[in-house]
Short mmCIF file of C-alpha atoms in Angstrom, two decimals:
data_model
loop_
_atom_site.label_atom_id
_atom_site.label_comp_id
_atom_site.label_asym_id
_atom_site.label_seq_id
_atom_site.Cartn_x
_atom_site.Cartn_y
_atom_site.Cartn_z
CA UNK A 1 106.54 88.61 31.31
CA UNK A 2 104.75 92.00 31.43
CA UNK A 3 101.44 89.44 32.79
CA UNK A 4 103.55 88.42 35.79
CA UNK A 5 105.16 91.56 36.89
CA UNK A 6 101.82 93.54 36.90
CA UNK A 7 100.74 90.57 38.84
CA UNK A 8 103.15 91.56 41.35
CA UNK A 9 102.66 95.22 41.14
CA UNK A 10 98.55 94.51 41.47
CA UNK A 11 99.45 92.02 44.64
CA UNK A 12 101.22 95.54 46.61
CA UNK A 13 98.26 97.90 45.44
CA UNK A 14 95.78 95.32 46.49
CA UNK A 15 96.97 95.23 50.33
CA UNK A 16 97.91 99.48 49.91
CA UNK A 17 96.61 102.92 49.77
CA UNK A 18 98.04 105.24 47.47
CA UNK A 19 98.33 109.46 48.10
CA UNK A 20 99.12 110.92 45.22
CA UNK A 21 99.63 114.39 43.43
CA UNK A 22 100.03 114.08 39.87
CA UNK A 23 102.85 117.50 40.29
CA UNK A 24 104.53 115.79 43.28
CA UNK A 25 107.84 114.64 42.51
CA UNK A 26 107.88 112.09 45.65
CA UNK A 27 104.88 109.96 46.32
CA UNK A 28 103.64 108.15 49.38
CA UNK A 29 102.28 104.46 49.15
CA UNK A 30 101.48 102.32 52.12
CA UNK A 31 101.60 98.47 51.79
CA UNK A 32 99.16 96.35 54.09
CA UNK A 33 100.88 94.21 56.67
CA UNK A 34 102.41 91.51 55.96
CA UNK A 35 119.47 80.08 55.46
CA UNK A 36 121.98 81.80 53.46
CA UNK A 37 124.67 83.85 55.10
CA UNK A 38 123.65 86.81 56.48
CA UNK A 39 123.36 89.86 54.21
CA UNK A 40 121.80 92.59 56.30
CA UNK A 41 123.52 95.62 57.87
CA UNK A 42 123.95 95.75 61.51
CA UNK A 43 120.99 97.05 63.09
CA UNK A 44 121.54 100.14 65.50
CA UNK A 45 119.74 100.66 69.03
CA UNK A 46 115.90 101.26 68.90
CA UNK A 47 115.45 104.96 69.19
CA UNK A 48 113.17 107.26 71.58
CA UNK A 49 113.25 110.22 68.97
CA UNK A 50 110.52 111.03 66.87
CA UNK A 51 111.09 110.92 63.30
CA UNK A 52 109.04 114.35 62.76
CA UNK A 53 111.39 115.90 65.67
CA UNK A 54 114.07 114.45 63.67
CA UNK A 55 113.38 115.67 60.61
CA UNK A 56 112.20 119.51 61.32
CA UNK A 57 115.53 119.92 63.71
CA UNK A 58 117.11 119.30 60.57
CA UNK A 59 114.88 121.79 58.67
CA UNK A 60 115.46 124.14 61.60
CA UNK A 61 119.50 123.96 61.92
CA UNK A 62 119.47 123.97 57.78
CA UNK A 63 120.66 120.71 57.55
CA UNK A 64 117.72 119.79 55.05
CA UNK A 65 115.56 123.04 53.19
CA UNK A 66 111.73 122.45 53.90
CA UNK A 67 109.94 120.41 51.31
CA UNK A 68 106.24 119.96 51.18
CA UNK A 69 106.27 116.58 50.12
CA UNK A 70 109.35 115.09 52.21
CA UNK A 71 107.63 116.53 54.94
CA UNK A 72 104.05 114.81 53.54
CA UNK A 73 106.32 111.35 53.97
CA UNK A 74 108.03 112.56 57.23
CA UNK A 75 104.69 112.71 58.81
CA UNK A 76 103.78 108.90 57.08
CA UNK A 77 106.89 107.65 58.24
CA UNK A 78 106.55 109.17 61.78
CA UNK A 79 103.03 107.44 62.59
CA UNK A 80 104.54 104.25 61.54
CA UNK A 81 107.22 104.75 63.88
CA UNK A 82 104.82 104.68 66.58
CA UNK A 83 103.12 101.84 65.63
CA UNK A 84 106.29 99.72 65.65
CA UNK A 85 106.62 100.58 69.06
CA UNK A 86 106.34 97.10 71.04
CA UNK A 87 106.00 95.84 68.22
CA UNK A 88 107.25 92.22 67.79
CA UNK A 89 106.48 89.51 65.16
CA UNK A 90 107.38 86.52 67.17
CA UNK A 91 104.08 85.76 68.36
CA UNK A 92 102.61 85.77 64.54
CA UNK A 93 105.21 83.28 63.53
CA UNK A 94 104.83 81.05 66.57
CA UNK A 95 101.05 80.98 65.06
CA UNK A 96 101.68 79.98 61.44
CA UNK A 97 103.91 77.21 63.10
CA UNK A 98 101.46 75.87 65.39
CA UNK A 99 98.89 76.05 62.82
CA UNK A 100 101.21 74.42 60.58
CA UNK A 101 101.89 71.00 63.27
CA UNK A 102 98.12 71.19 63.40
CA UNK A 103 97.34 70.88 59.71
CA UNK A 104 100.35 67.73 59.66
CA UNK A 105 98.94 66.15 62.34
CA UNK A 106 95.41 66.14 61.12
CA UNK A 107 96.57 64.98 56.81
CA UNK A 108 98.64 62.09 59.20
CA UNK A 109 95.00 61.42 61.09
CA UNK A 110 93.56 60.98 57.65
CA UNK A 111 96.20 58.41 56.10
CA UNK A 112 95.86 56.36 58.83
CA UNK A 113 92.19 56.13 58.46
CA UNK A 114 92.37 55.41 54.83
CA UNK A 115 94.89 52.86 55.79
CA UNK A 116 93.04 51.48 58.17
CA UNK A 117 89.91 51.50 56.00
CA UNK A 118 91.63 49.72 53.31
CA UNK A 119 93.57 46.89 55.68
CA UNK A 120 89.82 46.44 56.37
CA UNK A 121 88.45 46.13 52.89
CA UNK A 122 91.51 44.12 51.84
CA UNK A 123 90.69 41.76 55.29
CA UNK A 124 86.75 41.06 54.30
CA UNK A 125 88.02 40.25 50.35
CA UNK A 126 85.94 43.19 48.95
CA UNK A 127 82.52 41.57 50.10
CA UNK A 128 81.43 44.13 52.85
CA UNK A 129 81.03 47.64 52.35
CA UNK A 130 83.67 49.86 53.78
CA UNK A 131 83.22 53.59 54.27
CA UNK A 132 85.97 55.93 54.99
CA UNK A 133 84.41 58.18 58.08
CA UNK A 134 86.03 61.47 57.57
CA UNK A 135 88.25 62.97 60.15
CA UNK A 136 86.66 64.63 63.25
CA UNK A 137 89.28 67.50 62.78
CA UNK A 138 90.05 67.38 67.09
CA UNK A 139 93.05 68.98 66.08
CA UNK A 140 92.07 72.77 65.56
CA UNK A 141 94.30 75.39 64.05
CA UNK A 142 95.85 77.81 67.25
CA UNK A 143 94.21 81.25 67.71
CA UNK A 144 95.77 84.12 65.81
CA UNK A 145 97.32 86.73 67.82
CA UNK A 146 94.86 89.38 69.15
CA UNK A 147 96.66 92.90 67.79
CA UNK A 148 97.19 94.73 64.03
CA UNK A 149 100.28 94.30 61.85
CA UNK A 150 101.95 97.51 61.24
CA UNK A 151 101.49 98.52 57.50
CA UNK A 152 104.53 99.46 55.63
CA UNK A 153 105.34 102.52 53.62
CA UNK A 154 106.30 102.49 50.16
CA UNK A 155 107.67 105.60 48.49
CA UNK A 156 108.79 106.40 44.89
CA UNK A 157 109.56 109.38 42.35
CA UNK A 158 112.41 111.02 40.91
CA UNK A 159 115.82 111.28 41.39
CA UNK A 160 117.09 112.93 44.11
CA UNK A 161 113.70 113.74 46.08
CA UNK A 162 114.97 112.68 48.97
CA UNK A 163 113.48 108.81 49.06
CA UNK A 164 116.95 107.13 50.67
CA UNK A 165 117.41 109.71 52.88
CA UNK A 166 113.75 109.44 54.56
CA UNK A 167 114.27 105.56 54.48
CA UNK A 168 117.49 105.56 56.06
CA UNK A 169 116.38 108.34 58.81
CA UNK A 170 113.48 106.26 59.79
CA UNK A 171 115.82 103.21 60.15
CA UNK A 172 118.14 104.87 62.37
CA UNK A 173 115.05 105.87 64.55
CA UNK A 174 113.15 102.54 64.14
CA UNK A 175 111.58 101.98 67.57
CA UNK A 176 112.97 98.12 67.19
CA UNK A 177 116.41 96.14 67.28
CA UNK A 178 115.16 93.35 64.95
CA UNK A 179 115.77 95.65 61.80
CA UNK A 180 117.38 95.40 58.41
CA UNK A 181 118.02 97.60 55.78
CA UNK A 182 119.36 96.07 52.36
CA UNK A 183 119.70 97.19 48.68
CA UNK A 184 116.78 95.61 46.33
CA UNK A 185 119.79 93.64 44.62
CA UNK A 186 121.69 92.52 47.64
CA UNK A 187 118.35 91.26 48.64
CA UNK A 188 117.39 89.23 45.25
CA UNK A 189 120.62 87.88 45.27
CA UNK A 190 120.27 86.76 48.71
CA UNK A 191 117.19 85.63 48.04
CA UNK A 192 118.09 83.53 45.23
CA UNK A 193 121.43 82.05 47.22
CA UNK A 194 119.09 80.51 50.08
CA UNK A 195 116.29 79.27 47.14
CA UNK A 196 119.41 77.34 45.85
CA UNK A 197 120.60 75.95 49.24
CA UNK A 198 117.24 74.41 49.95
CA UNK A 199 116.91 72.89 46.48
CA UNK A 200 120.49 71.45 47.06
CA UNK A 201 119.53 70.27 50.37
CA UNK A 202 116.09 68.54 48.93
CA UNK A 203 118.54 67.33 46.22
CA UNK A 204 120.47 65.08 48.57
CA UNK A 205 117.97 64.57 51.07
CA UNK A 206 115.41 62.66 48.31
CA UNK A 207 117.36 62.57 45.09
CA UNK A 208 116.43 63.64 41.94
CA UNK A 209 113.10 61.34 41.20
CA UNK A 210 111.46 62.56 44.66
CA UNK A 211 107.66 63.48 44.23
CA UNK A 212 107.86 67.53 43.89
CA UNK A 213 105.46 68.70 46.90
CA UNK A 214 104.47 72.07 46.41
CA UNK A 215 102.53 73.01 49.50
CA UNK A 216 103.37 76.06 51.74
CA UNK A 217 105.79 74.02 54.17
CA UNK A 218 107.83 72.71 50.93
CA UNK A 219 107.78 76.02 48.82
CA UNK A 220 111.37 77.29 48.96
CA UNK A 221 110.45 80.83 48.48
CA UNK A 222 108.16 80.43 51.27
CA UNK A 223 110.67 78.69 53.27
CA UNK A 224 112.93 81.41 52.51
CA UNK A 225 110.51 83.97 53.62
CA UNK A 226 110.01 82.17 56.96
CA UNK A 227 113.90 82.05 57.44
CA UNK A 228 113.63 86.28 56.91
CA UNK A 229 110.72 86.96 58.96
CA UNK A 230 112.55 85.12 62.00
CA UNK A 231 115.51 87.34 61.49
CA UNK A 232 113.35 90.72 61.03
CA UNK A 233 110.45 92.46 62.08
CA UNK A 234 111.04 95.84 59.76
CA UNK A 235 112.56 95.52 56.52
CA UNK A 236 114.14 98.43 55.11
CA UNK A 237 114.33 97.94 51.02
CA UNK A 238 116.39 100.46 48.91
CA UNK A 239 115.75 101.21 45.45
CA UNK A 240 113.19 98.62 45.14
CA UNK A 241 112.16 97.77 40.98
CA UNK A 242 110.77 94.66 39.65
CA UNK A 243 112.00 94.47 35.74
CA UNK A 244 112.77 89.97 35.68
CA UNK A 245 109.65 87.83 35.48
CA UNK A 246 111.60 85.40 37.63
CA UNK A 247 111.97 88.05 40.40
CA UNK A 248 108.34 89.16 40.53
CA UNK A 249 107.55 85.45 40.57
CA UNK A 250 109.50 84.96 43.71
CA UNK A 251 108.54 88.51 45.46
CA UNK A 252 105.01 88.11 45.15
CA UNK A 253 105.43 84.95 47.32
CA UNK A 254 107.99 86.27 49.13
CA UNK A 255 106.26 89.65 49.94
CA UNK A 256 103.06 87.51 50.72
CA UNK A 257 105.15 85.22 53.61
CA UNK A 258 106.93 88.12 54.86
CA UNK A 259 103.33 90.22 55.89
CA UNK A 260 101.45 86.82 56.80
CA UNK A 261 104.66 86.66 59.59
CA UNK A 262 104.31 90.54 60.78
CA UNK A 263 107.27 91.53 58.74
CA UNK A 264 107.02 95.53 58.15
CA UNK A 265 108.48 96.16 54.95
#
């Protein structure tokens, strides 16, 4: 179990940078870019105000006292902001999709050749040599959208340093209408519920005894992933910890799907 979760914990550092102060009590960490019912709060109006404005007017009126190291996240959180301005994932899905039709058409281009190469072998009675020519690949995957996803933030530390607070701040301001903001449980058990209407769906589609398929189109964590990136650009994730092998099993996929998309988690 340990194995799998420091799997997942390895897959966020990988695609991350981490600031750290071994005396800080709230630490910065920026992830590289990345149907059940619906489970995500409503998402307000994008925003014009900065989130540094934001946060030292509140400073200022003594609605929040000054803290070095909310303010170190305040200024994380407030470049991020202006990346995700314009910012739209639509055009990174439309790729994976397109790129997907073009791998399915080219696998169909190849069982038709081995078909036809074996109609021919069957044919001559197995006395002339028959050589499967491989596919000239004419079919080539789309072009990848020309621009940067937005990397994420990540923050942890203690208790009451002020983590929810920046997280739901920088929601409200979120330069984008396509946002959600969940609980980490609300979201596994979301997760979960759409993993298990898939299944169910496969179930009666192809029975019990169907051949288990386990590319990228047929994954159901993957598929569920898809379904999420379509209905966000920035995900908002509170209290996020990994302690159920099963859950780190399905994030690391998850997580993976959600940045190949443009998600901003």
């Amino acid at each position: 179990m340990l194995h799998y979760l420091q799997r997942t914990s390895q897959a966020v550092a990988k695609n991350s940078t981490l600031f750290w102060r071994a005396s800080s009590a709230l630490t910065v960490q920026i992830p590289a870019s990345q149907g059940g019912a619906s489970f995500f709060t409503s998402s307000p109006s994008p925003s014009a105000t900065r989130f540094l404005d934001n946060w030292q007017s509140r400073i200022d009126s003594n609605q929040l006292e000054a803290d070095q190291q909310q303010l170190r996240a305040a200024r994380k959180l407030d470049k991020l902001q202006a990346t995700l301005r314009g910012n739209d994932n639509a055009p990174w899905i439309d790729f994976h999709e397109q790129r997907d039709v073009a791998r399915r058409q080219r696998e169909t281009q190849e069982k038709e050749m081995l078909s036809t190469s074996q109609d021919r072998d069957t044919e001559s009675g197995g006395t002339e040599d028959s050589v499967l020519i491989p596919s000239p690949l004419d079919i080539p995957d789309p072009t990848p959208p020309n621009f940067r996803i937005p990397r994420g933030l990540y923050l942890y530390g203690s208790v009451g340093t002020g983590k929810s607070l920046l997280m739901d701040t920088f929601y409200e301001l979120a330069p984008t209408s396509k946002k959600r903001r969940i609980h980490f449980h609300a979201l596994m058990a979301n997760v979960h519920e759409r993993i298990h209407a898939l299944k169910q769906d496969d179930l009666a589609q192809f029975g019990r005894n169907f051949h288990v398929d386990t590319r990228e189109q047929y994954n159901p964590t993957v598929r569920v992933g898809r379904q999420l990136a379509t209905e966000t650009a920035l995900l908002c994730v509170d209290e996020f910890q990994v302690t159920d092998v099963a859950d780190a099993l399905i994030l690391s996929q998850l997580f993976r799907t959600l940045w190949a998309l443009g998600t901003v988690v």
